[in-house]
CSV table of C-alpha atoms in Angstrom, one decimal:
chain,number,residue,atom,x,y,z
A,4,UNK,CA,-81.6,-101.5,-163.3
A,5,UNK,CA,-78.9,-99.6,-164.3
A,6,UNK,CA,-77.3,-96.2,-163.3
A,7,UNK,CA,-78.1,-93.1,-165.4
A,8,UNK,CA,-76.8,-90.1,-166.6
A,9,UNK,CA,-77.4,-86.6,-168.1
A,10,UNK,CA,-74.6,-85.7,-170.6
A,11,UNK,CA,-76.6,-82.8,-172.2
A,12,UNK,CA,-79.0,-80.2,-171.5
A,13,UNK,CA,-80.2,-76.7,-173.2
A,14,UNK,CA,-83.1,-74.2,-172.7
A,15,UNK,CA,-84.5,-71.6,-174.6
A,16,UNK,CA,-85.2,-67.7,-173.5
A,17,UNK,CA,-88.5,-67.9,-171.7
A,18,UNK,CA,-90.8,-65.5,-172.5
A,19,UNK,CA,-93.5,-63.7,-174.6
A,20,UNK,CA,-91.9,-65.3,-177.7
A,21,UNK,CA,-94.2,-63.6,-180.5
A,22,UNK,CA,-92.0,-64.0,-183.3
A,23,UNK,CA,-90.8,-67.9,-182.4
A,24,UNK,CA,-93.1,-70.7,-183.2
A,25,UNK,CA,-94.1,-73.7,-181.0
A,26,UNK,CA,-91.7,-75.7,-184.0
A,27,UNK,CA,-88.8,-73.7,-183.6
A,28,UNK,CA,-88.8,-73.9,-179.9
A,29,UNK,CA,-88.6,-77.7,-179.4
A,30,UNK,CA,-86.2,-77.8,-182.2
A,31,UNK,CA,-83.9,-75.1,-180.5
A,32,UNK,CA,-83.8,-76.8,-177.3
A,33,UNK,CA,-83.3,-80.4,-178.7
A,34,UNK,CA,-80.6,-79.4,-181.0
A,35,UNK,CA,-79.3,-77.8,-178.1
A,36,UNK,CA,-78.9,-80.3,-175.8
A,37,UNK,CA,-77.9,-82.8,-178.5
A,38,UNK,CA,-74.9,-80.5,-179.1
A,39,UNK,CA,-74.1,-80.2,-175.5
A,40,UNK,CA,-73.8,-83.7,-175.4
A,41,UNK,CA,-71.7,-84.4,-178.0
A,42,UNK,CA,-74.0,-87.0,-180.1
A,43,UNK,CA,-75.3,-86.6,-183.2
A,44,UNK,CA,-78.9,-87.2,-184.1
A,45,UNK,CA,-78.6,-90.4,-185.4
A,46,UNK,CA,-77.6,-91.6,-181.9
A,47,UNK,CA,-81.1,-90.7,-180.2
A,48,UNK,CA,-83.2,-94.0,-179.7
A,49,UNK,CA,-86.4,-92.1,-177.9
A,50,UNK,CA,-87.7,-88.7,-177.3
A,51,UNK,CA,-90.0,-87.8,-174.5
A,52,UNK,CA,-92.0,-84.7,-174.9
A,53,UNK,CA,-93.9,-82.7,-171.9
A,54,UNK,CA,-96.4,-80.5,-173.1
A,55,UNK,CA,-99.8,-79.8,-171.0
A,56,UNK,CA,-102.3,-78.7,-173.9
A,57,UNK,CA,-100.8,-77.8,-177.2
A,58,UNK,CA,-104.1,-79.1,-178.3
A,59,UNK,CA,-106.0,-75.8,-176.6
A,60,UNK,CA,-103.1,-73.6,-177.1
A,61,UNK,CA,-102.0,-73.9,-180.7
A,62,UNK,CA,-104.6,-76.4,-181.8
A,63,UNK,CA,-102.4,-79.0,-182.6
A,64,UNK,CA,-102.7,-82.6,-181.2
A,65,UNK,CA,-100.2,-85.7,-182.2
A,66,UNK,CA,-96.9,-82.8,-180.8
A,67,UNK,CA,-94.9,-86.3,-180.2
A,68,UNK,CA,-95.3,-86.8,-184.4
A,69,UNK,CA,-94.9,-83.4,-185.3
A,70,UNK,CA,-91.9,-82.9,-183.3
A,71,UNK,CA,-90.0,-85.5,-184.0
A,72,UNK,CA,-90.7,-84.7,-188.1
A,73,UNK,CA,-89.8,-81.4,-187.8
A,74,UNK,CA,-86.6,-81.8,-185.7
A,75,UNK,CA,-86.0,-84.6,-188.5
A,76,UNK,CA,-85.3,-87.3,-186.0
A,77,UNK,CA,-87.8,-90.3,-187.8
A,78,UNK,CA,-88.1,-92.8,-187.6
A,79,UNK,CA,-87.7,-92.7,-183.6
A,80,UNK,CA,-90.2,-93.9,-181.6
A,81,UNK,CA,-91.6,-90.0,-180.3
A,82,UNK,CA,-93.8,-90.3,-176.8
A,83,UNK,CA,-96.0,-87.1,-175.8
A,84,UNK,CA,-96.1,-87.5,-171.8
A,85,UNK,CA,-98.7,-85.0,-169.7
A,86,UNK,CA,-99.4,-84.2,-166.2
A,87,UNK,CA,-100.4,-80.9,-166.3
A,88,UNK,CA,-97.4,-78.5,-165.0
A,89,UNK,CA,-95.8,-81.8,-164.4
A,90,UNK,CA,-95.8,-82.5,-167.8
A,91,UNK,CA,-92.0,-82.0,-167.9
A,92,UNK,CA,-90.6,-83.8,-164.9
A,93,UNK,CA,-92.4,-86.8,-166.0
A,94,UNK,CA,-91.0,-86.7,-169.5
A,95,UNK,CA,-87.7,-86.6,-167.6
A,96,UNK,CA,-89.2,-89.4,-165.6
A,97,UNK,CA,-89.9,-91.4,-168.5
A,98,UNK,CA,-86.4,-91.6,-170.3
A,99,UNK,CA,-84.8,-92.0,-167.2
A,100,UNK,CA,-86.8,-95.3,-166.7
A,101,UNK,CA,-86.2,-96.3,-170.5
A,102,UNK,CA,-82.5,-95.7,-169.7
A,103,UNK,CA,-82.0,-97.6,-166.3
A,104,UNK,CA,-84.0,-100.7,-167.8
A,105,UNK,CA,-81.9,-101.5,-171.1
A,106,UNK,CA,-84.7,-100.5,-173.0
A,107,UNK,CA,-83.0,-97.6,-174.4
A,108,UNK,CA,-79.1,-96.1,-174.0
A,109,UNK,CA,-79.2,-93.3,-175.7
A,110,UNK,CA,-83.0,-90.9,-174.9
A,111,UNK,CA,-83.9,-87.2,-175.3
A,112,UNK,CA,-86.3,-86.1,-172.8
A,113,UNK,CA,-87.7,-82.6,-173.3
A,114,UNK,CA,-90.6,-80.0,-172.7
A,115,UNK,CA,-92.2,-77.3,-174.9
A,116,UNK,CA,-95.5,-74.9,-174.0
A,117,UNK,CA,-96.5,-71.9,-176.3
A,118,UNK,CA,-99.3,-70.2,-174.2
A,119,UNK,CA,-98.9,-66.9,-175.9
A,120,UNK,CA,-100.6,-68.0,-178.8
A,121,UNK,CA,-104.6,-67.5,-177.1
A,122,UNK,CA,-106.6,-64.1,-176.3
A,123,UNK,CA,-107.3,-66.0,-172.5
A,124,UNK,CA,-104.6,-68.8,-172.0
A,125,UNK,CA,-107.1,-69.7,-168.4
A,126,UNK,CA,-109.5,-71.9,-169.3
A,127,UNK,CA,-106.8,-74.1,-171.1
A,128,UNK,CA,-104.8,-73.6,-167.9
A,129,UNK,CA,-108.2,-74.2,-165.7
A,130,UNK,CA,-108.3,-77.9,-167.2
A,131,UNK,CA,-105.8,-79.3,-164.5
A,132,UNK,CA,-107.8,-78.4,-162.0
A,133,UNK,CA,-111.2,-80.6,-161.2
A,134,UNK,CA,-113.5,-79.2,-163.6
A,135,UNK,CA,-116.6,-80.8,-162.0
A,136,UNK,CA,-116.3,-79.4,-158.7
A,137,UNK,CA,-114.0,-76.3,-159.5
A,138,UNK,CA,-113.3,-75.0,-163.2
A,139,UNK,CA,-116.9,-75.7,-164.4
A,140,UNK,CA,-118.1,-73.4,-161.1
A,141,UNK,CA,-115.7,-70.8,-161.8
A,142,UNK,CA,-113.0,-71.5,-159.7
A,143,UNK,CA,-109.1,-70.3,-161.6
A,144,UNK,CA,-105.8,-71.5,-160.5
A,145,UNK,CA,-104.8,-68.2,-158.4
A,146,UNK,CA,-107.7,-68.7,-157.0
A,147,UNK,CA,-106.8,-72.3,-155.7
A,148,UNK,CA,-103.9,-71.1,-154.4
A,149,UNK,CA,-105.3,-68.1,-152.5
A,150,UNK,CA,-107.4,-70.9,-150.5
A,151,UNK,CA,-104.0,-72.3,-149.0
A,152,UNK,CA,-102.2,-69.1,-148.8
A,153,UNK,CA,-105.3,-68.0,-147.0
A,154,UNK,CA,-105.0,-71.2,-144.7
A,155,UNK,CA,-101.7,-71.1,-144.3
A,156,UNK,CA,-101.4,-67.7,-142.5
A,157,UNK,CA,-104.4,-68.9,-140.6
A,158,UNK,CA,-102.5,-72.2,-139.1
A,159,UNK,CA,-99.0,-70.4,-139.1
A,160,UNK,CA,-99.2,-66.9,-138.8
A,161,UNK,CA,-97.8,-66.5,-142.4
A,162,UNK,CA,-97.5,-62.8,-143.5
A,163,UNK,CA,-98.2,-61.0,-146.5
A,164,UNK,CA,-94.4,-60.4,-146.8
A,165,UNK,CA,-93.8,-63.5,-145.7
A,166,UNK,CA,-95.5,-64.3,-149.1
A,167,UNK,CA,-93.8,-61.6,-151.2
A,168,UNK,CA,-90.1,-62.6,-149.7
A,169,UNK,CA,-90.6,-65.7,-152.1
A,170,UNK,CA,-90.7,-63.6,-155.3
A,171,UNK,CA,-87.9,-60.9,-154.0
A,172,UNK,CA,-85.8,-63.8,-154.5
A,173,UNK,CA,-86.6,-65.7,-157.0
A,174,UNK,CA,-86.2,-62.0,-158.9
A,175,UNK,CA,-82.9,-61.5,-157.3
A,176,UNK,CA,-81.7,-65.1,-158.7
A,177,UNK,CA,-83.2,-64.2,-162.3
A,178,UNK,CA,-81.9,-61.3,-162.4
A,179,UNK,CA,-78.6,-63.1,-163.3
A,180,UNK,CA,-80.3,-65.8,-165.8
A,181,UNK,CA,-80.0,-64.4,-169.1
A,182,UNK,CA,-82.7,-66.9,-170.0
A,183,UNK,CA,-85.3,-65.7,-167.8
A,184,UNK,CA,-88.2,-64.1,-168.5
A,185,UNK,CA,-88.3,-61.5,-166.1
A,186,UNK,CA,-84.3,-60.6,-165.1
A,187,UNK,CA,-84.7,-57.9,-163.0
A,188,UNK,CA,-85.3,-57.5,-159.0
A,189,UNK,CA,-88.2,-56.3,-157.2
A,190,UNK,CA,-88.9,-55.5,-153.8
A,191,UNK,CA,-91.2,-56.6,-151.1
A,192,UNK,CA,-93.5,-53.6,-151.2
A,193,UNK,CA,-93.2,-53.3,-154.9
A,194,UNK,CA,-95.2,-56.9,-154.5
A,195,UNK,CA,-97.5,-56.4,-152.2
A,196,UNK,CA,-99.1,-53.1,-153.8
A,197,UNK,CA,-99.1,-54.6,-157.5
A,198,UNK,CA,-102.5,-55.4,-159.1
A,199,UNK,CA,-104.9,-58.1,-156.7
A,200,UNK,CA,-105.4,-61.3,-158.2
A,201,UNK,CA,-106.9,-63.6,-155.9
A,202,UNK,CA,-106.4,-62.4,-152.4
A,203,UNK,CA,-104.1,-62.5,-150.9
A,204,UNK,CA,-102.1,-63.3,-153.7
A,205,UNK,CA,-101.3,-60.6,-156.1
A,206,UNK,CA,-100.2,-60.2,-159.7
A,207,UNK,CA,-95.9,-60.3,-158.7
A,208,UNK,CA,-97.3,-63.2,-156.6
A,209,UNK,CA,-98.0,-65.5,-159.6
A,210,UNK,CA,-95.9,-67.2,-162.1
A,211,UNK,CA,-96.5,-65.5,-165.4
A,212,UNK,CA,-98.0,-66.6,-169.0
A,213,UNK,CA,-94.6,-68.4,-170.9
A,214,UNK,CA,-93.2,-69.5,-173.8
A,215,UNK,CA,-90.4,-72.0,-174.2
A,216,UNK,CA,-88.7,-75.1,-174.3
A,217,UNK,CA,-85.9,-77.5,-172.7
A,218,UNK,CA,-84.4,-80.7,-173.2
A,219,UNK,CA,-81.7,-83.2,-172.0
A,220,UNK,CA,-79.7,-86.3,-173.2
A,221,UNK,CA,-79.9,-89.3,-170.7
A,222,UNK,CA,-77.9,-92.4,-171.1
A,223,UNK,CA,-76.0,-95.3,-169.5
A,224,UNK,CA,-73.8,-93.8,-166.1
A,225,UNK,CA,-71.0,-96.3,-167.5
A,226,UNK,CA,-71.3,-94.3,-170.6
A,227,UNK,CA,-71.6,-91.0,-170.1
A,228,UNK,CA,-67.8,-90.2,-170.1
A,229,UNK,CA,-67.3,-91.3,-174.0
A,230,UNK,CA,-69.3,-87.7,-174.3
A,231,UNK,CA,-69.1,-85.4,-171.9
A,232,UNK,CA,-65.9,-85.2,-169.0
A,233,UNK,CA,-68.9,-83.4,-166.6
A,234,UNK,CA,-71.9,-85.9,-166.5
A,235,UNK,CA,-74.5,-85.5,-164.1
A,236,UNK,CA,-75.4,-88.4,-162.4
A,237,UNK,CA,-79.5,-89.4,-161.4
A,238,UNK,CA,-79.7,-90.4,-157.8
A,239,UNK,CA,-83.7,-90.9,-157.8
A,240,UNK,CA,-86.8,-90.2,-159.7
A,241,UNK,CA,-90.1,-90.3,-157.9
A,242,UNK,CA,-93.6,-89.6,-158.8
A,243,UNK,CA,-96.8,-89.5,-156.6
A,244,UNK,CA,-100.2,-88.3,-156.9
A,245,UNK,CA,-102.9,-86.8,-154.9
A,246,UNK,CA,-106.5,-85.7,-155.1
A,247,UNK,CA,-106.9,-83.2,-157.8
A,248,UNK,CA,-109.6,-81.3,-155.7
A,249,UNK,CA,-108.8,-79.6,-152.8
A,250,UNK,CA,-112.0,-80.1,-150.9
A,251,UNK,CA,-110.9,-84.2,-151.2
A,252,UNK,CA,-107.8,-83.3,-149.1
A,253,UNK,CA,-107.1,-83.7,-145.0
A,254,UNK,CA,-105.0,-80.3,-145.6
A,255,UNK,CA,-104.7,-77.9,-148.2
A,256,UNK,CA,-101.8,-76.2,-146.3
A,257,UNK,CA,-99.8,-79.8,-147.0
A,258,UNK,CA,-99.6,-81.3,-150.4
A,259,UNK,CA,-98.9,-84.8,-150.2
A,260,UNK,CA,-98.0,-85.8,-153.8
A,261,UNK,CA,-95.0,-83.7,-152.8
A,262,UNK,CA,-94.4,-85.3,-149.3
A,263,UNK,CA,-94.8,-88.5,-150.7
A,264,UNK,CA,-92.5,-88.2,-154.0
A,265,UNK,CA,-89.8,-86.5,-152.0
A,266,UNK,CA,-89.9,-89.6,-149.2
A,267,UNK,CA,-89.1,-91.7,-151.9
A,268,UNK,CA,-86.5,-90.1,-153.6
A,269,UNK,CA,-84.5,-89.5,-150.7
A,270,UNK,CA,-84.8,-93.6,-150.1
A,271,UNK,CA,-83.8,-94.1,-153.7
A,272,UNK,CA,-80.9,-91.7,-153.1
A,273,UNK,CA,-80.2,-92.8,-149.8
A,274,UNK,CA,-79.9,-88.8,-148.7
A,275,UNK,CA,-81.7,-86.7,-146.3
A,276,UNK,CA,-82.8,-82.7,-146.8
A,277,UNK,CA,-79.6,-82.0,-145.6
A,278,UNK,CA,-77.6,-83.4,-148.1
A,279,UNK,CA,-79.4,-81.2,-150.6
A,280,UNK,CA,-77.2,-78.2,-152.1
A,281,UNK,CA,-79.8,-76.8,-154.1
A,282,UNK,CA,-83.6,-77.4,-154.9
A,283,UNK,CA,-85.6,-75.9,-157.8
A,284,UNK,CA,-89.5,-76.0,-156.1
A,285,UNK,CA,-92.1,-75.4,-158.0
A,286,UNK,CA,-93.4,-71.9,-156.8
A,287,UNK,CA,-96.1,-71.4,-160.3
A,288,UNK,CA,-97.7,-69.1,-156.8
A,289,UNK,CA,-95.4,-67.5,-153.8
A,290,UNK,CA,-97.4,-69.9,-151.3
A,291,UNK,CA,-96.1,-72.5,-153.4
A,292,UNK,CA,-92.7,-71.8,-152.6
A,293,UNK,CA,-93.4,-71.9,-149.2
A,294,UNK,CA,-95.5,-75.0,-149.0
A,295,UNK,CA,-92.9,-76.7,-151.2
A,296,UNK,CA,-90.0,-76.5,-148.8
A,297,UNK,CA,-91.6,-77.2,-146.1
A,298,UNK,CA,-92.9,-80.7,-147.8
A,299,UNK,CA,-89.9,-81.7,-149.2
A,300,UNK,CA,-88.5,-81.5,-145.8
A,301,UNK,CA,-86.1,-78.5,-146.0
A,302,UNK,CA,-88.4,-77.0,-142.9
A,303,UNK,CA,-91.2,-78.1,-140.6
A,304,UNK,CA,-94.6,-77.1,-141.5
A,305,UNK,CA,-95.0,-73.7,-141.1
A,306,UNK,CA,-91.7,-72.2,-141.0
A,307,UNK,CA,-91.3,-72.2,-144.7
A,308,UNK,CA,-92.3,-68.1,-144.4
A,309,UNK,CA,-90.0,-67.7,-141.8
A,310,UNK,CA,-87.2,-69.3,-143.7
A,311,UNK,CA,-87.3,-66.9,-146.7
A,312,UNK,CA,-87.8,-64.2,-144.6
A,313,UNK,CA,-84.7,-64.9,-143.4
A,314,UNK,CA,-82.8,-65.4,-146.1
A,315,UNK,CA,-82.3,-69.3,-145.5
A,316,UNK,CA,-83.1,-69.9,-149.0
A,317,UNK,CA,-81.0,-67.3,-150.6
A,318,UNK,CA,-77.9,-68.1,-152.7
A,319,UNK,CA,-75.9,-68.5,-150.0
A,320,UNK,CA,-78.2,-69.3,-147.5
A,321,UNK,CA,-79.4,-72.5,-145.7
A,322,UNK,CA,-80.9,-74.2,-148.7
A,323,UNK,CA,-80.7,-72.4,-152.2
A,324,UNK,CA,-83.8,-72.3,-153.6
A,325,UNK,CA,-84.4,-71.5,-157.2
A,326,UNK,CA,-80.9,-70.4,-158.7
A,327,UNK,CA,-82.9,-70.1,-161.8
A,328,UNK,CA,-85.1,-67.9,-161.0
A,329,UNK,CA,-88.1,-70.3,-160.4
A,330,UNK,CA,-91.4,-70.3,-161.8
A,331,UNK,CA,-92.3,-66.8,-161.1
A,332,UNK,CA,-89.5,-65.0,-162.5
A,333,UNK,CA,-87.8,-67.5,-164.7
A,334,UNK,CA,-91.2,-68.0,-166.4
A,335,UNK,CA,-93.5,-71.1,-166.6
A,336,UNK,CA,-94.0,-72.6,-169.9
A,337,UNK,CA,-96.2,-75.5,-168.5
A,338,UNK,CA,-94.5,-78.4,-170.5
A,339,UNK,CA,-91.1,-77.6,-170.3
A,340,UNK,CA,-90.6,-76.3,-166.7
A,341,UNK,CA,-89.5,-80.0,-165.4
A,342,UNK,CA,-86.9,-80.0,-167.8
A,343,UNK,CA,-85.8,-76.3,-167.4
A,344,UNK,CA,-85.4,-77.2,-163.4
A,345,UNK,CA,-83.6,-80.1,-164.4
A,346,UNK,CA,-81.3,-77.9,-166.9
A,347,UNK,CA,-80.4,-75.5,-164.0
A,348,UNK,CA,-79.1,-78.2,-162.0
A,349,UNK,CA,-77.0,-79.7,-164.4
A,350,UNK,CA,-75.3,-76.5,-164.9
A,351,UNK,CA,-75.2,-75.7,-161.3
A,352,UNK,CA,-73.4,-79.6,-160.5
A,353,UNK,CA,-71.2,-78.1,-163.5
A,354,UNK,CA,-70.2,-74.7,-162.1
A,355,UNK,CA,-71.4,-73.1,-165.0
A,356,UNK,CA,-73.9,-71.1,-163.8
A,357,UNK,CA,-72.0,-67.6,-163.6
A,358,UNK,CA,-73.4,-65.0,-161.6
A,359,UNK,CA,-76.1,-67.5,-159.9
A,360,UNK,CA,-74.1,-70.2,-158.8
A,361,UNK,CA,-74.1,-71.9,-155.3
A,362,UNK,CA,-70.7,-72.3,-154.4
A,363,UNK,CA,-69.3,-75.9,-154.2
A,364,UNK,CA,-73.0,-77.8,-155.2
A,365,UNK,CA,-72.7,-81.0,-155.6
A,366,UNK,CA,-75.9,-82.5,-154.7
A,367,UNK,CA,-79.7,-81.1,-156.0
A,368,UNK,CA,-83.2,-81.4,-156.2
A,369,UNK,CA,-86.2,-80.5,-158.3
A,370,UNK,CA,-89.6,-80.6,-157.5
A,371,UNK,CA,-92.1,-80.6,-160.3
A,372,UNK,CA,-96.1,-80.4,-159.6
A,373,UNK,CA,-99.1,-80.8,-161.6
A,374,UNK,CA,-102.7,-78.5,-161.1
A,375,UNK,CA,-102.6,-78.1,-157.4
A,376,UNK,CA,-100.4,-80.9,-156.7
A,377,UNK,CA,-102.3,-83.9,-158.2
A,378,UNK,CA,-99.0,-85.0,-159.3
A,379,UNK,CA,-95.2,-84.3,-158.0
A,380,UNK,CA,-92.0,-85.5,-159.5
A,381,UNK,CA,-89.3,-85.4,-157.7
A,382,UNK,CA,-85.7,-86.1,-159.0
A,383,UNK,CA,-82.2,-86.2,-156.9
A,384,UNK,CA,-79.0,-85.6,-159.1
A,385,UNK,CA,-75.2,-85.6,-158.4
A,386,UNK,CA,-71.4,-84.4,-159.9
């Protein structure tokens, strides 16, 4: 197997995109990234495409066609790949594997949701979740999440601004991502008295409704410097599932597709938590957040409230988490969040993410999950 690299990467704004079609999107990023990198078009062998449900969202099936004939890259071989939110980190998953096997040196992997285009984007949303035994009996995703919020206070004694600590900051990161959907700061009472949801969670507790797109350019690691003089090099990529009910699990304040994925990236990578610089979790809910750093390893079970309450995953704390923004205030286009986490931390190995950058980074993480963690990706990258 061989040694990969990423030697380009691009995002769109995320957002309420109204005037931008689902076309125009995928396009932008991929002719983005392609420029990053220095290649031209012709030099693509594969494309990967996340995307959860353009099928319910824009009505159009067969993206992996579409895309690759609108971005006027045929006759490549175009692969749709979905796993819910996941969607994205296993598109990222998926050329990294065509890479390191020979199959392929030179592969765009990329993600693109339009969600704006529906009166009620939830029941397209509600399809990752089991829908005999929870979207079918009325059961949403907030919802979901309430459940192990609720259990997680229970077991742990996490508080309500325990809870709203994990949005403070991912505002406070966005608020210096000029591609984020919602730049601007908040403050912990400003979250816990905005509109209920699904108690305890309420609305600046939940990842909002997003368009967008990202992508990156993989290839060989003995052949990223012919393009780029700051490749970014993969140290792992690991996927694992879990039930996709939460009544089917020993815990719901545990999720072990994540446990499991980030065991065996850091075996791949032959790294521990604390050789992390950065992480980008996926917190689609604040209780997320909290779950997610306790399973990847960051803290023991339980103290994940206690860590952002502290400031431990600030910036400049313990463990940056989020740079970007995250889920909730970045924005959450299903399909291409993988690949916007995966975006951020190329630019953070870089140094080129301005305002928002953790000071000498060098190693970092994203975690990408699908529904409420029936899948996890889990990818480890270096300068």
């Amino acid at each position: 197997m061989r040694d990969v690299a990423i030697i380009g990467v691009s995002q769109t704004k995320f957002g309420e995109l109204w005037d931008v079609s689902f076309r125009d999107m995928i396009t932008e990023a991929g002719l983005g990234a392609i420029e990053d990198a220095g290649v031209e078009g012709a030099d693509l062998e594969a494309m990967y495409v996340g995307n959860m449900s353009a099928g319910l969202f824009i009505k159009q099936e067969h993206i992996s066609s579409l895309i690759a004939d609108h971005a006027g890259l045929t006759p490549i071989p175009s692969t749709r790949v979905e796993a819910a939110c996941a969607s994205g980190g296993l598109a990222l998953r998926s050329g990294i594997m065509a890479v390191a096997s020979g199959y392929h040196d030179i592969v765009i992997s990329a993600g693109v949701e339009k969600m704006t285009d529906v009166v009620d984007p939830t029941p397209a949303i509600a399809t990752a979740s089991d829908q005999e035994w929870e979207a079918q009996q009325g059961v949403t995703f907030p919802s979901l999440y309430a459940m192990m919020a609720r259990r997680h206070m229970y077991e742990y004694g996490t508080t309500r601004e325990q809870l709203a600590m994990v949005s403070v900051i991912n505002h406070e990161n966005a608020s210096n991502n000029p591609r984020a959907q919602f730049p601007m700061k908040v403050t912990v009472e400003q979250v816990i008295n905005s509109t209920m949801v699904a108690d305890p969670l309420r609305l600046l507790d939940c990842s909002p409704i997003s368009d967008g797109a990202a992508a990156v350019i993989l290839c060989p690691a003995e052949m990223a410097r012919e393009y780029t003089d700051t490749p970014v090099y993969v140290k792992a990529s690991a996927q694992a599932s879990g039930t996709i009910a939460l009544h089917d699990r020993r815990s719901i304040t545990r999720i072990d597709a994540t446990v499991n994925a980030a065991r065996s990236a850091f075996k791949m990578a032959d790294l521990t938590p604390g050789d992390i610089d950065l992480v980008e979790v996926h917190d689609c809910f604040s209780i997320n957040g909290i779950l997610a750093v306790e399973d990847l390893g960051f803290f023991e079970k339980g103290e994940g409230g206690r860590a952002f309450e502290e400031g431990m995953t600030r910036i400049d704390g313990e463990i940056p988490v989020n740079p970007s923004g995250g889920l909730k205030a970045r924005g959450h286009p299903l399909g291409a969040t993988g690949i916007a986490q995966a975006a951020e931390v190329v630019w953070q190995l870089r140094g080129e993410a301005g305002k928002r950058q953790v000071e000498g980074a060098e190693i970092g993480m994203t975690h990408n999950i699908g529904g409420t963690g029936g899948t996890a990706a889990v990818h480890i990258f270096s300068r």
